[in-house]
Amino acid sequence: DVDTFIIDKNKINKKNLKYKNKVNINFIGGYTLNENYQFLEYFLKKIKINSNIEDNIWGPAFTQLSHNNIKTPKEKSISIIVNSWRDFISTNNITQSIIKSEEILEIYEKFILKTQKKNIFIIITDFDLPSMNIRHGKNCNLHDEIRLVNLELKKLSNKFDNTKFLNLFEMTNKVV
């Protein structure tokens, strides 16, 4: 029952429970994730893990990755990079790109390399696809470009032990 679940979540999240296991979670990118933090905190407490969840800055992940000052954490840390098709385009003109795919991949690789020996685990989500196919540049459309970047991000993630690629939007991307 959903009501019982929500009541339990609110009750447990209010408690200041102390567990031996602790994890820091940092969301990078994304647009509206605030409600997800409470559910994540709840599920972690249910398995006896304390968490420190940092809010994300609204906007493209790659802009935050290139400016991210990475410190070596005391506890286990997870960075969850949330991607969106909106990250590719100009807000003024959806057919105009704000960044090249190669640049995005280069930023991600540099970030992963910086975190590799710092006790930080990285989860990278795939980019979702817009509901309509947008002409993107002279010779391609946005769907094709995003599929290519997702494929390259998956390959990049597989090269590193501290990084996993999450096909979060794969099912919805296939429907489009």
Short mmCIF file of N, CA and C in Angstrom, two decimals:
data_model
loop_
_atom_site.label_atom_id
_atom_site.label_comp_id
_atom_site.label_asym_id
_atom_site.label_seq_id
_atom_site.Cartn_x
_atom_site.Cartn_y
_atom_site.Cartn_z
N ASP A 1 0.84 -1.17 0.00
CA ASP A 1 0.00 0.00 0.00
C ASP A 1 0.90 1.25 0.00
N VAL A 2 0.63 2.15 -0.91
CA VAL A 2 1.48 3.33 -1.12
C VAL A 2 1.44 4.26 0.09
N ASP A 3 0.28 4.46 0.69
CA ASP A 3 0.18 5.35 1.84
C ASP A 3 1.03 4.85 3.01
N THR A 4 1.01 3.58 3.28
CA THR A 4 1.81 2.99 4.35
C THR A 4 3.30 3.17 4.05
N PHE A 5 3.66 2.97 2.81
CA PHE A 5 5.05 3.14 2.40
C PHE A 5 5.51 4.59 2.63
N ILE A 6 4.73 5.57 2.22
CA ILE A 6 5.09 6.98 2.38
C ILE A 6 5.18 7.34 3.86
N ILE A 7 4.26 6.87 4.66
CA ILE A 7 4.29 7.14 6.11
C ILE A 7 5.54 6.54 6.73
N ASP A 8 5.87 5.30 6.35
CA ASP A 8 7.07 4.64 6.86
C ASP A 8 8.33 5.40 6.43
N LYS A 9 8.38 5.83 5.17
CA LYS A 9 9.53 6.59 4.66
C LYS A 9 9.72 7.86 5.47
N ASN A 10 8.65 8.60 5.68
CA ASN A 10 8.75 9.86 6.43
C ASN A 10 9.17 9.63 7.87
N LYS A 11 8.66 8.58 8.48
CA LYS A 11 8.99 8.26 9.87
C LYS A 11 10.47 7.87 10.00
N ILE A 12 10.93 7.00 9.15
CA ILE A 12 12.32 6.53 9.22
C ILE A 12 13.30 7.64 8.86
N ASN A 13 12.97 8.45 7.87
CA ASN A 13 13.88 9.53 7.47
C ASN A 13 14.03 10.60 8.55
N LYS A 14 13.02 10.75 9.41
CA LYS A 14 13.11 11.74 10.50
C LYS A 14 14.03 11.26 11.62
N LYS A 15 14.16 9.96 11.76
CA LYS A 15 15.00 9.40 12.83
C LYS A 15 16.47 9.61 12.51
N ASN A 16 17.23 9.93 13.52
CA ASN A 16 18.68 10.07 13.37
C ASN A 16 19.33 8.76 13.77
N LEU A 17 19.24 7.79 12.88
CA LEU A 17 19.77 6.46 13.14
C LEU A 17 21.26 6.41 12.85
N LYS A 18 22.01 5.74 13.69
CA LYS A 18 23.45 5.61 13.50
C LYS A 18 23.79 4.16 13.18
N TYR A 19 24.32 3.97 11.99
CA TYR A 19 24.77 2.64 11.57
C TYR A 19 26.27 2.67 11.32
N LYS A 20 26.85 1.50 11.36
CA LYS A 20 28.29 1.37 11.13
C LYS A 20 28.66 1.77 9.70
N ASN A 21 27.84 1.38 8.77
CA ASN A 21 28.13 1.66 7.36
C ASN A 21 27.64 3.05 6.99
N LYS A 22 28.47 3.75 6.23
CA LYS A 22 28.11 5.09 5.79
C LYS A 22 28.57 5.29 4.36
N VAL A 23 27.80 6.07 3.61
CA VAL A 23 28.17 6.37 2.23
C VAL A 23 27.81 7.84 1.94
N ASN A 24 28.69 8.49 1.19
CA ASN A 24 28.40 9.83 0.67
C ASN A 24 27.94 9.67 -0.76
N ILE A 25 26.84 10.34 -1.09
CA ILE A 25 26.31 10.26 -2.45
C ILE A 25 26.20 11.67 -3.00
N ASN A 26 26.80 11.85 -4.16
CA ASN A 26 26.81 13.15 -4.80
C ASN A 26 26.15 13.02 -6.17
N PHE A 27 25.05 13.74 -6.37
CA PHE A 27 24.39 13.75 -7.67
C PHE A 27 25.00 14.87 -8.50
N ILE A 28 25.32 14.55 -9.73
CA ILE A 28 25.89 15.54 -10.64
C ILE A 28 25.00 15.58 -11.87
N GLY A 29 24.52 16.75 -12.21
CA GLY A 29 23.64 16.90 -13.36
C GLY A 29 22.21 16.61 -12.98
N GLY A 30 21.37 16.59 -13.98
CA GLY A 30 19.95 16.35 -13.74
C GLY A 30 19.21 17.65 -13.55
N TYR A 31 17.92 17.55 -13.42
CA TYR A 31 17.12 18.76 -13.36
C TYR A 31 16.17 18.79 -12.16
N THR A 32 15.42 17.75 -11.91
CA THR A 32 14.52 17.75 -10.76
C THR A 32 14.61 16.41 -10.04
N LEU A 33 15.54 16.30 -9.12
CA LEU A 33 15.77 15.03 -8.43
C LEU A 33 15.44 15.07 -6.94
N ASN A 34 15.00 16.20 -6.43
CA ASN A 34 14.86 16.39 -4.99
C ASN A 34 14.03 15.32 -4.30
N GLU A 35 12.93 14.89 -4.89
CA GLU A 35 12.11 13.86 -4.25
C GLU A 35 12.82 12.52 -4.21
N ASN A 36 13.67 12.26 -5.18
CA ASN A 36 14.40 11.00 -5.23
C ASN A 36 15.37 10.85 -4.05
N TYR A 37 15.89 11.95 -3.54
CA TYR A 37 16.84 11.90 -2.42
C TYR A 37 16.20 11.26 -1.20
N GLN A 38 14.95 11.64 -0.91
CA GLN A 38 14.26 11.10 0.26
C GLN A 38 14.05 9.59 0.13
N PHE A 39 13.70 9.14 -1.05
CA PHE A 39 13.50 7.70 -1.25
C PHE A 39 14.82 6.96 -1.15
N LEU A 40 15.87 7.52 -1.70
CA LEU A 40 17.19 6.89 -1.60
C LEU A 40 17.64 6.79 -0.14
N GLU A 41 17.47 7.87 0.61
CA GLU A 41 17.82 7.85 2.04
C GLU A 41 17.02 6.78 2.77
N TYR A 42 15.74 6.66 2.47
CA TYR A 42 14.88 5.66 3.09
C TYR A 42 15.37 4.25 2.80
N PHE A 43 15.63 3.94 1.53
CA PHE A 43 16.07 2.59 1.17
C PHE A 43 17.42 2.25 1.79
N LEU A 44 18.31 3.22 1.88
CA LEU A 44 19.61 2.97 2.52
C LEU A 44 19.45 2.70 4.02
N LYS A 45 18.59 3.46 4.67
CA LYS A 45 18.35 3.21 6.11
C LYS A 45 17.71 1.84 6.33
N LYS A 46 16.88 1.41 5.41
CA LYS A 46 16.25 0.10 5.54
C LYS A 46 17.29 -1.02 5.51
N ILE A 47 18.43 -0.79 4.84
CA ILE A 47 19.49 -1.79 4.83
C ILE A 47 20.65 -1.37 5.74
N LYS A 48 20.33 -0.50 6.69
CA LYS A 48 21.26 -0.09 7.76
C LYS A 48 22.53 0.59 7.24
N ILE A 49 22.31 1.57 6.36
CA ILE A 49 23.42 2.39 5.86
C ILE A 49 23.04 3.86 6.05
N ASN A 50 23.90 4.59 6.77
CA ASN A 50 23.73 6.04 6.87
C ASN A 50 24.21 6.67 5.57
N SER A 51 23.58 7.76 5.21
CA SER A 51 23.98 8.41 3.96
C SER A 51 24.05 9.92 4.14
N ASN A 52 24.93 10.50 3.39
CA ASN A 52 25.02 11.95 3.25
C ASN A 52 24.81 12.20 1.77
N ILE A 53 23.64 12.73 1.43
CA ILE A 53 23.28 12.92 0.02
C ILE A 53 23.38 14.40 -0.30
N GLU A 54 24.25 14.72 -1.25
CA GLU A 54 24.42 16.11 -1.67
C GLU A 54 23.48 16.41 -2.82
N ASP A 55 22.80 17.54 -2.72
CA ASP A 55 21.92 17.97 -3.80
C ASP A 55 22.73 18.28 -5.05
N ASN A 56 22.08 18.08 -6.18
CA ASN A 56 22.75 18.41 -7.43
C ASN A 56 22.52 19.86 -7.80
N ILE A 57 23.40 20.36 -8.63
CA ILE A 57 23.20 21.68 -9.21
C ILE A 57 22.41 21.46 -10.49
N TRP A 58 21.38 22.20 -10.68
CA TRP A 58 20.50 22.05 -11.83
C TRP A 58 21.29 22.31 -13.10
N GLY A 59 21.19 21.41 -14.07
CA GLY A 59 21.82 21.64 -15.36
C GLY A 59 22.66 20.48 -15.83
N PRO A 60 23.38 20.68 -16.94
CA PRO A 60 24.17 19.61 -17.55
C PRO A 60 25.29 19.11 -16.64
N ALA A 61 25.44 17.80 -16.58
CA ALA A 61 26.48 17.20 -15.74
C ALA A 61 27.86 17.58 -16.21
N PHE A 62 28.08 17.58 -17.53
CA PHE A 62 29.44 17.81 -18.02
C PHE A 62 29.98 19.18 -17.62
N THR A 63 29.11 20.17 -17.43
CA THR A 63 29.61 21.49 -16.99
C THR A 63 30.08 21.42 -15.55
N GLN A 64 29.46 20.58 -14.75
CA GLN A 64 29.86 20.42 -13.35
C GLN A 64 31.10 19.54 -13.21
N LEU A 65 31.24 18.56 -14.10
CA LEU A 65 32.38 17.65 -14.03
C LEU A 65 33.69 18.37 -14.32
N SER A 66 33.66 19.27 -15.27
CA SER A 66 34.88 19.96 -15.66
C SER A 66 35.34 20.96 -14.60
N HIS A 67 34.45 21.34 -13.69
CA HIS A 67 34.80 22.29 -12.63
C HIS A 67 34.82 21.64 -11.25
N ASN A 68 34.65 20.34 -11.21
CA ASN A 68 34.52 19.63 -9.94
C ASN A 68 35.89 19.43 -9.28
N ASN A 69 36.04 19.98 -8.06
CA ASN A 69 37.26 19.80 -7.28
C ASN A 69 37.10 18.51 -6.48
N ILE A 70 37.87 17.51 -6.82
CA ILE A 70 37.69 16.18 -6.24
C ILE A 70 38.62 15.98 -5.06
N LYS A 71 38.03 15.78 -3.89
CA LYS A 71 38.80 15.50 -2.67
C LYS A 71 38.68 14.02 -2.35
N THR A 72 39.67 13.49 -1.68
CA THR A 72 39.61 12.09 -1.26
C THR A 72 38.72 11.99 -0.03
N PRO A 73 37.58 11.31 -0.13
CA PRO A 73 36.65 11.22 1.00
C PRO A 73 37.13 10.21 2.05
N LYS A 74 36.66 10.41 3.29
CA LYS A 74 36.98 9.47 4.38
C LYS A 74 36.15 8.21 4.25
N GLU A 75 34.88 8.36 3.90
CA GLU A 75 33.99 7.22 3.74
C GLU A 75 33.84 6.88 2.26
N LYS A 76 33.18 5.76 2.02
CA LYS A 76 32.86 5.39 0.65
C LYS A 76 32.02 6.50 0.04
N SER A 77 32.29 6.80 -1.21
CA SER A 77 31.53 7.84 -1.90
C SER A 77 31.07 7.34 -3.26
N ILE A 78 29.89 7.81 -3.62
CA ILE A 78 29.32 7.47 -4.92
C ILE A 78 28.93 8.78 -5.60
N SER A 79 29.38 8.95 -6.82
CA SER A 79 28.93 10.07 -7.64
C SER A 79 28.00 9.51 -8.70
N ILE A 80 26.78 10.03 -8.73
CA ILE A 80 25.80 9.59 -9.71
C ILE A 80 25.62 10.71 -10.72
N ILE A 81 26.01 10.43 -11.95
CA ILE A 81 25.94 11.44 -13.00
C ILE A 81 24.66 11.20 -13.80
N VAL A 82 23.76 12.18 -13.74
CA VAL A 82 22.46 12.07 -14.39
C VAL A 82 22.48 12.89 -15.67
N ASN A 83 22.30 12.21 -16.79
CA ASN A 83 22.36 12.87 -18.10
C ASN A 83 20.98 13.09 -18.69
N SER A 84 20.89 14.08 -19.55
CA SER A 84 19.64 14.38 -20.25
C SER A 84 19.95 14.86 -21.66
N TRP A 85 19.04 14.60 -22.57
CA TRP A 85 19.21 15.08 -23.94
C TRP A 85 19.30 16.59 -23.98
N ARG A 86 18.70 17.26 -23.00
CA ARG A 86 18.71 18.73 -22.96
C ARG A 86 20.13 19.28 -22.81
N ASP A 87 21.04 18.43 -22.32
CA ASP A 87 22.42 18.85 -22.11
C ASP A 87 23.13 19.18 -23.43
N PHE A 88 22.64 18.65 -24.52
CA PHE A 88 23.28 18.83 -25.82
C PHE A 88 22.92 20.14 -26.51
N ILE A 89 21.76 20.68 -26.20
CA ILE A 89 21.22 21.74 -27.05
C ILE A 89 21.21 23.11 -26.37
N SER A 90 21.17 24.11 -27.21
CA SER A 90 21.06 25.50 -26.75
C SER A 90 19.62 25.74 -26.30
N THR A 91 19.45 26.48 -25.25
CA THR A 91 18.09 26.78 -24.79
C THR A 91 17.39 27.76 -25.73
N ASN A 92 18.15 28.49 -26.52
CA ASN A 92 17.58 29.46 -27.45
C ASN A 92 17.19 28.84 -28.79
N ASN A 93 17.89 27.76 -29.18
CA ASN A 93 17.65 27.13 -30.48
C ASN A 93 17.92 25.64 -30.36
N ILE A 94 16.88 24.82 -30.35
CA ILE A 94 17.06 23.39 -30.08
C ILE A 94 17.82 22.66 -31.19
N THR A 95 17.96 23.27 -32.36
CA THR A 95 18.73 22.63 -33.42
C THR A 95 20.22 22.98 -33.32
N GLN A 96 20.56 23.84 -32.39
CA GLN A 96 21.96 24.27 -32.23
C GLN A 96 22.59 23.55 -31.03
N SER A 97 23.74 22.98 -31.28
CA SER A 97 24.47 22.24 -30.24
C SER A 97 25.28 23.21 -29.39
N ILE A 98 25.38 22.90 -28.07
CA ILE A 98 26.24 23.73 -27.21
C ILE A 98 27.58 23.05 -26.95
N ILE A 99 27.66 21.76 -27.31
CA ILE A 99 28.90 21.02 -27.09
C ILE A 99 28.96 19.84 -28.06
N LYS A 100 30.16 19.48 -28.46
CA LYS A 100 30.35 18.34 -29.36
C LYS A 100 30.41 17.06 -28.53
N SER A 101 29.98 15.98 -29.13
CA SER A 101 30.00 14.67 -28.46
C SER A 101 31.40 14.32 -27.97
N GLU A 102 32.40 14.59 -28.80
CA GLU A 102 33.79 14.27 -28.43
C GLU A 102 34.21 15.02 -27.17
N GLU A 103 33.74 16.25 -27.04
CA GLU A 103 34.09 17.06 -25.86
C GLU A 103 33.44 16.48 -24.60
N ILE A 104 32.21 16.03 -24.73
CA ILE A 104 31.52 15.41 -23.58
C ILE A 104 32.29 14.17 -23.13
N LEU A 105 32.64 13.32 -24.07
CA LEU A 105 33.36 12.09 -23.74
C LEU A 105 34.71 12.38 -23.11
N GLU A 106 35.38 13.41 -23.58
CA GLU A 106 36.68 13.79 -23.02
C GLU A 106 36.53 14.28 -21.57
N ILE A 107 35.51 15.06 -21.30
CA ILE A 107 35.25 15.54 -19.94
C ILE A 107 34.98 14.37 -19.00
N TYR A 108 34.16 13.42 -19.45
CA TYR A 108 33.84 12.26 -18.62
C TYR A 108 35.09 11.44 -18.33
N GLU A 109 35.91 11.22 -19.34
CA GLU A 109 37.12 10.41 -19.14
C GLU A 109 38.07 11.09 -18.15
N LYS A 110 38.25 12.39 -18.27
CA LYS A 110 39.12 13.12 -17.34
C LYS A 110 38.59 13.01 -15.91
N PHE A 111 37.27 13.13 -15.75
CA PHE A 111 36.66 13.03 -14.42
C PHE A 111 36.88 11.64 -13.83
N ILE A 112 36.66 10.60 -14.62
CA ILE A 112 36.84 9.23 -14.14
C ILE A 112 38.29 9.00 -13.74
N LEU A 113 39.21 9.47 -14.54
CA LEU A 113 40.64 9.30 -14.23
C LEU A 113 41.00 10.00 -12.91
N LYS A 114 40.42 11.18 -12.68
CA LYS A 114 40.70 11.91 -11.43
C LYS A 114 40.16 11.19 -10.21
N THR A 115 39.07 10.46 -10.37
CA THR A 115 38.42 9.80 -9.22
C THR A 115 38.90 8.39 -8.98
N GLN A 116 39.61 7.84 -9.92
CA GLN A 116 39.95 6.42 -9.91
C GLN A 116 40.61 5.95 -8.62
N LYS A 117 41.51 6.71 -8.05
CA LYS A 117 42.23 6.28 -6.85
C LYS A 117 41.77 7.02 -5.59
N LYS A 118 40.57 7.56 -5.61
CA LYS A 118 40.10 8.37 -4.48
C LYS A 118 38.92 7.76 -3.73
N ASN A 119 38.71 6.45 -3.84
CA ASN A 119 37.63 5.78 -3.12
C ASN A 119 36.25 6.33 -3.52
N ILE A 120 36.12 6.67 -4.79
CA ILE A 120 34.86 7.20 -5.31
C ILE A 120 34.36 6.26 -6.41
N PHE A 121 33.13 5.78 -6.24
CA PHE A 121 32.51 4.94 -7.25
C PHE A 121 31.60 5.83 -8.09
N ILE A 122 31.60 5.64 -9.40
CA ILE A 122 30.83 6.50 -10.29
C ILE A 122 29.77 5.68 -11.01
N ILE A 123 28.56 6.24 -11.03
CA ILE A 123 27.47 5.68 -11.83
C ILE A 123 27.10 6.73 -12.86
N ILE A 124 27.16 6.35 -14.13
CA ILE A 124 26.81 7.28 -15.21
C ILE A 124 25.52 6.78 -15.86
N THR A 125 24.50 7.62 -15.90
CA THR A 125 23.27 7.23 -16.59
C THR A 125 23.40 7.52 -18.07
N ASP A 126 22.64 6.77 -18.85
CA ASP A 126 22.60 7.07 -20.27
C ASP A 126 21.82 8.36 -20.48
N PHE A 127 21.98 8.96 -21.64
CA PHE A 127 21.19 10.12 -22.03
C PHE A 127 19.85 9.62 -22.53
N ASP A 128 18.78 10.24 -22.08
CA ASP A 128 17.47 9.90 -22.61
C ASP A 128 17.32 10.54 -23.99
N LEU A 129 16.30 10.14 -24.72
CA LEU A 129 16.02 10.71 -26.03
C LEU A 129 14.82 11.64 -25.93
N PRO A 130 14.85 12.75 -26.68
CA PRO A 130 13.67 13.62 -26.68
C PRO A 130 12.49 12.89 -27.33
N SER A 131 11.29 13.32 -27.01
CA SER A 131 10.10 12.64 -27.55
C SER A 131 9.96 12.85 -29.06
N MET A 132 10.56 13.91 -29.59
CA MET A 132 10.54 14.12 -31.03
C MET A 132 11.98 14.09 -31.54
N ASN A 133 12.14 13.71 -32.78
CA ASN A 133 13.49 13.66 -33.34
C ASN A 133 13.88 15.05 -33.82
N ILE A 134 14.96 15.57 -33.28
CA ILE A 134 15.38 16.94 -33.56
C ILE A 134 16.56 16.90 -34.53
N ARG A 135 16.47 17.67 -35.60
CA ARG A 135 17.60 17.80 -36.52
C ARG A 135 18.70 18.49 -35.75
N HIS A 136 19.88 17.93 -35.84
CA HIS A 136 20.98 18.42 -35.00
C HIS A 136 22.21 18.61 -35.87
N GLY A 137 22.53 19.84 -36.17
CA GLY A 137 23.65 20.10 -37.04
C GLY A 137 23.28 19.85 -38.49
N LYS A 138 24.29 19.78 -39.35
CA LYS A 138 24.04 19.65 -40.79
C LYS A 138 23.69 18.23 -41.21
N ASN A 139 24.36 17.23 -40.62
CA ASN A 139 24.26 15.88 -41.16
C ASN A 139 23.67 14.83 -40.24
N CYS A 140 23.17 15.19 -39.08
CA CYS A 140 22.64 14.14 -38.20
C CYS A 140 21.45 14.65 -37.41
N ASN A 141 20.82 13.72 -36.71
CA ASN A 141 19.74 14.11 -35.82
C ASN A 141 20.17 13.81 -34.39
N LEU A 142 19.49 14.39 -33.45
CA LEU A 142 19.88 14.28 -32.05
C LEU A 142 19.79 12.85 -31.54
N HIS A 143 18.78 12.10 -31.98
CA HIS A 143 18.66 10.69 -31.55
C HIS A 143 19.90 9.89 -31.90
N ASP A 144 20.39 10.06 -33.14
CA ASP A 144 21.59 9.32 -33.56
C ASP A 144 22.81 9.72 -32.74
N GLU A 145 22.95 11.00 -32.50
CA GLU A 145 24.10 11.48 -31.73
C GLU A 145 24.06 10.96 -30.30
N ILE A 146 22.89 10.98 -29.68
CA ILE A 146 22.75 10.49 -28.31
C ILE A 146 23.03 8.99 -28.23
N ARG A 147 22.52 8.23 -29.16
CA ARG A 147 22.79 6.79 -29.16
C ARG A 147 24.29 6.51 -29.26
N LEU A 148 24.97 7.29 -30.09
CA LEU A 148 26.42 7.13 -30.24
C LEU A 148 27.15 7.49 -28.92
N VAL A 149 26.77 8.59 -28.30
CA VAL A 149 27.40 9.00 -27.04
C VAL A 149 27.13 7.96 -25.96
N ASN A 150 25.91 7.44 -25.88
CA ASN A 150 25.59 6.40 -24.89
C ASN A 150 26.47 5.17 -25.09
N LEU A 151 26.64 4.77 -26.33
CA LEU A 151 27.48 3.62 -26.63
C LEU A 151 28.93 3.88 -26.19
N GLU A 152 29.44 5.05 -26.48
CA GLU A 152 30.82 5.40 -26.12
C GLU A 152 30.98 5.54 -24.60
N LEU A 153 29.97 6.09 -23.92
CA LEU A 153 30.03 6.18 -22.46
C LEU A 153 30.04 4.80 -21.82
N LYS A 154 29.27 3.89 -22.38
CA LYS A 154 29.25 2.51 -21.88
C LYS A 154 30.63 1.87 -22.05
N LYS A 155 31.24 2.05 -23.22
CA LYS A 155 32.59 1.52 -23.46
C LYS A 155 33.59 2.14 -22.49
N LEU A 156 33.50 3.44 -22.30
CA LEU A 156 34.40 4.14 -21.38
C LEU A 156 34.24 3.61 -19.96
N SER A 157 33.02 3.43 -19.51
CA SER A 157 32.75 2.93 -18.17
C SER A 157 33.34 1.54 -17.96
N ASN A 158 33.29 0.72 -18.98
CA ASN A 158 33.81 -0.64 -18.87
C ASN A 158 35.32 -0.70 -18.71
N LYS A 159 36.01 0.37 -19.01
CA LYS A 159 37.47 0.41 -18.88
C LYS A 159 37.93 0.60 -17.43
N PHE A 160 37.03 1.05 -16.55
CA PHE A 160 37.42 1.43 -15.20
C PHE A 160 36.65 0.63 -14.15
N ASP A 161 37.36 0.17 -13.13
CA ASP A 161 36.73 -0.60 -12.05
C ASP A 161 35.79 0.24 -11.19
N ASN A 162 36.03 1.53 -11.11
CA ASN A 162 35.24 2.38 -10.23
C ASN A 162 34.03 3.00 -10.93
N THR A 163 33.72 2.54 -12.14
CA THR A 163 32.67 3.19 -12.92
C THR A 163 31.71 2.16 -13.51
N LYS A 164 30.41 2.47 -13.40
CA LYS A 164 29.38 1.63 -14.03
C LYS A 164 28.45 2.52 -14.84
N PHE A 165 28.00 1.97 -15.95
CA PHE A 165 27.05 2.66 -16.82
C PHE A 165 25.67 2.11 -16.54
N LEU A 166 24.72 2.98 -16.29
CA LEU A 166 23.35 2.58 -15.95
C LEU A 166 22.43 2.91 -17.11
N ASN A 167 21.82 1.88 -17.69
CA ASN A 167 20.86 2.07 -18.77
C ASN A 167 19.51 2.48 -18.20
N LEU A 168 19.48 3.62 -17.61
CA LEU A 168 18.28 4.11 -16.94
C LEU A 168 17.14 4.38 -17.92
N PHE A 169 17.48 4.92 -19.07
CA PHE A 169 16.45 5.33 -20.03
C PHE A 169 16.34 4.37 -21.21
N GLU A 170 17.09 3.30 -21.19
CA GLU A 170 17.13 2.40 -22.35
C GLU A 170 15.74 1.95 -22.79
N MET A 171 14.90 1.58 -21.87
CA MET A 171 13.57 1.09 -22.24
C MET A 171 12.74 2.20 -22.90
N THR A 172 12.76 3.39 -22.34
CA THR A 172 11.99 4.48 -22.94
C THR A 172 12.63 4.92 -24.24
N ASN A 173 13.96 4.83 -24.34
CA ASN A 173 14.63 5.21 -25.59
C ASN A 173 14.25 4.29 -26.73
N LYS A 174 13.95 3.03 -26.45
CA LYS A 174 13.57 2.08 -27.50
C LYS A 174 12.17 2.35 -28.02
N VAL A 175 11.33 2.94 -27.20
CA VAL A 175 9.95 3.20 -27.59
C VAL A 175 9.89 4.32 -28.61
N VAL A 176 10.80 5.27 -28.52
CA VAL A 176 10.77 6.45 -29.37
C VAL A 176 11.11 6.11 -30.80
#
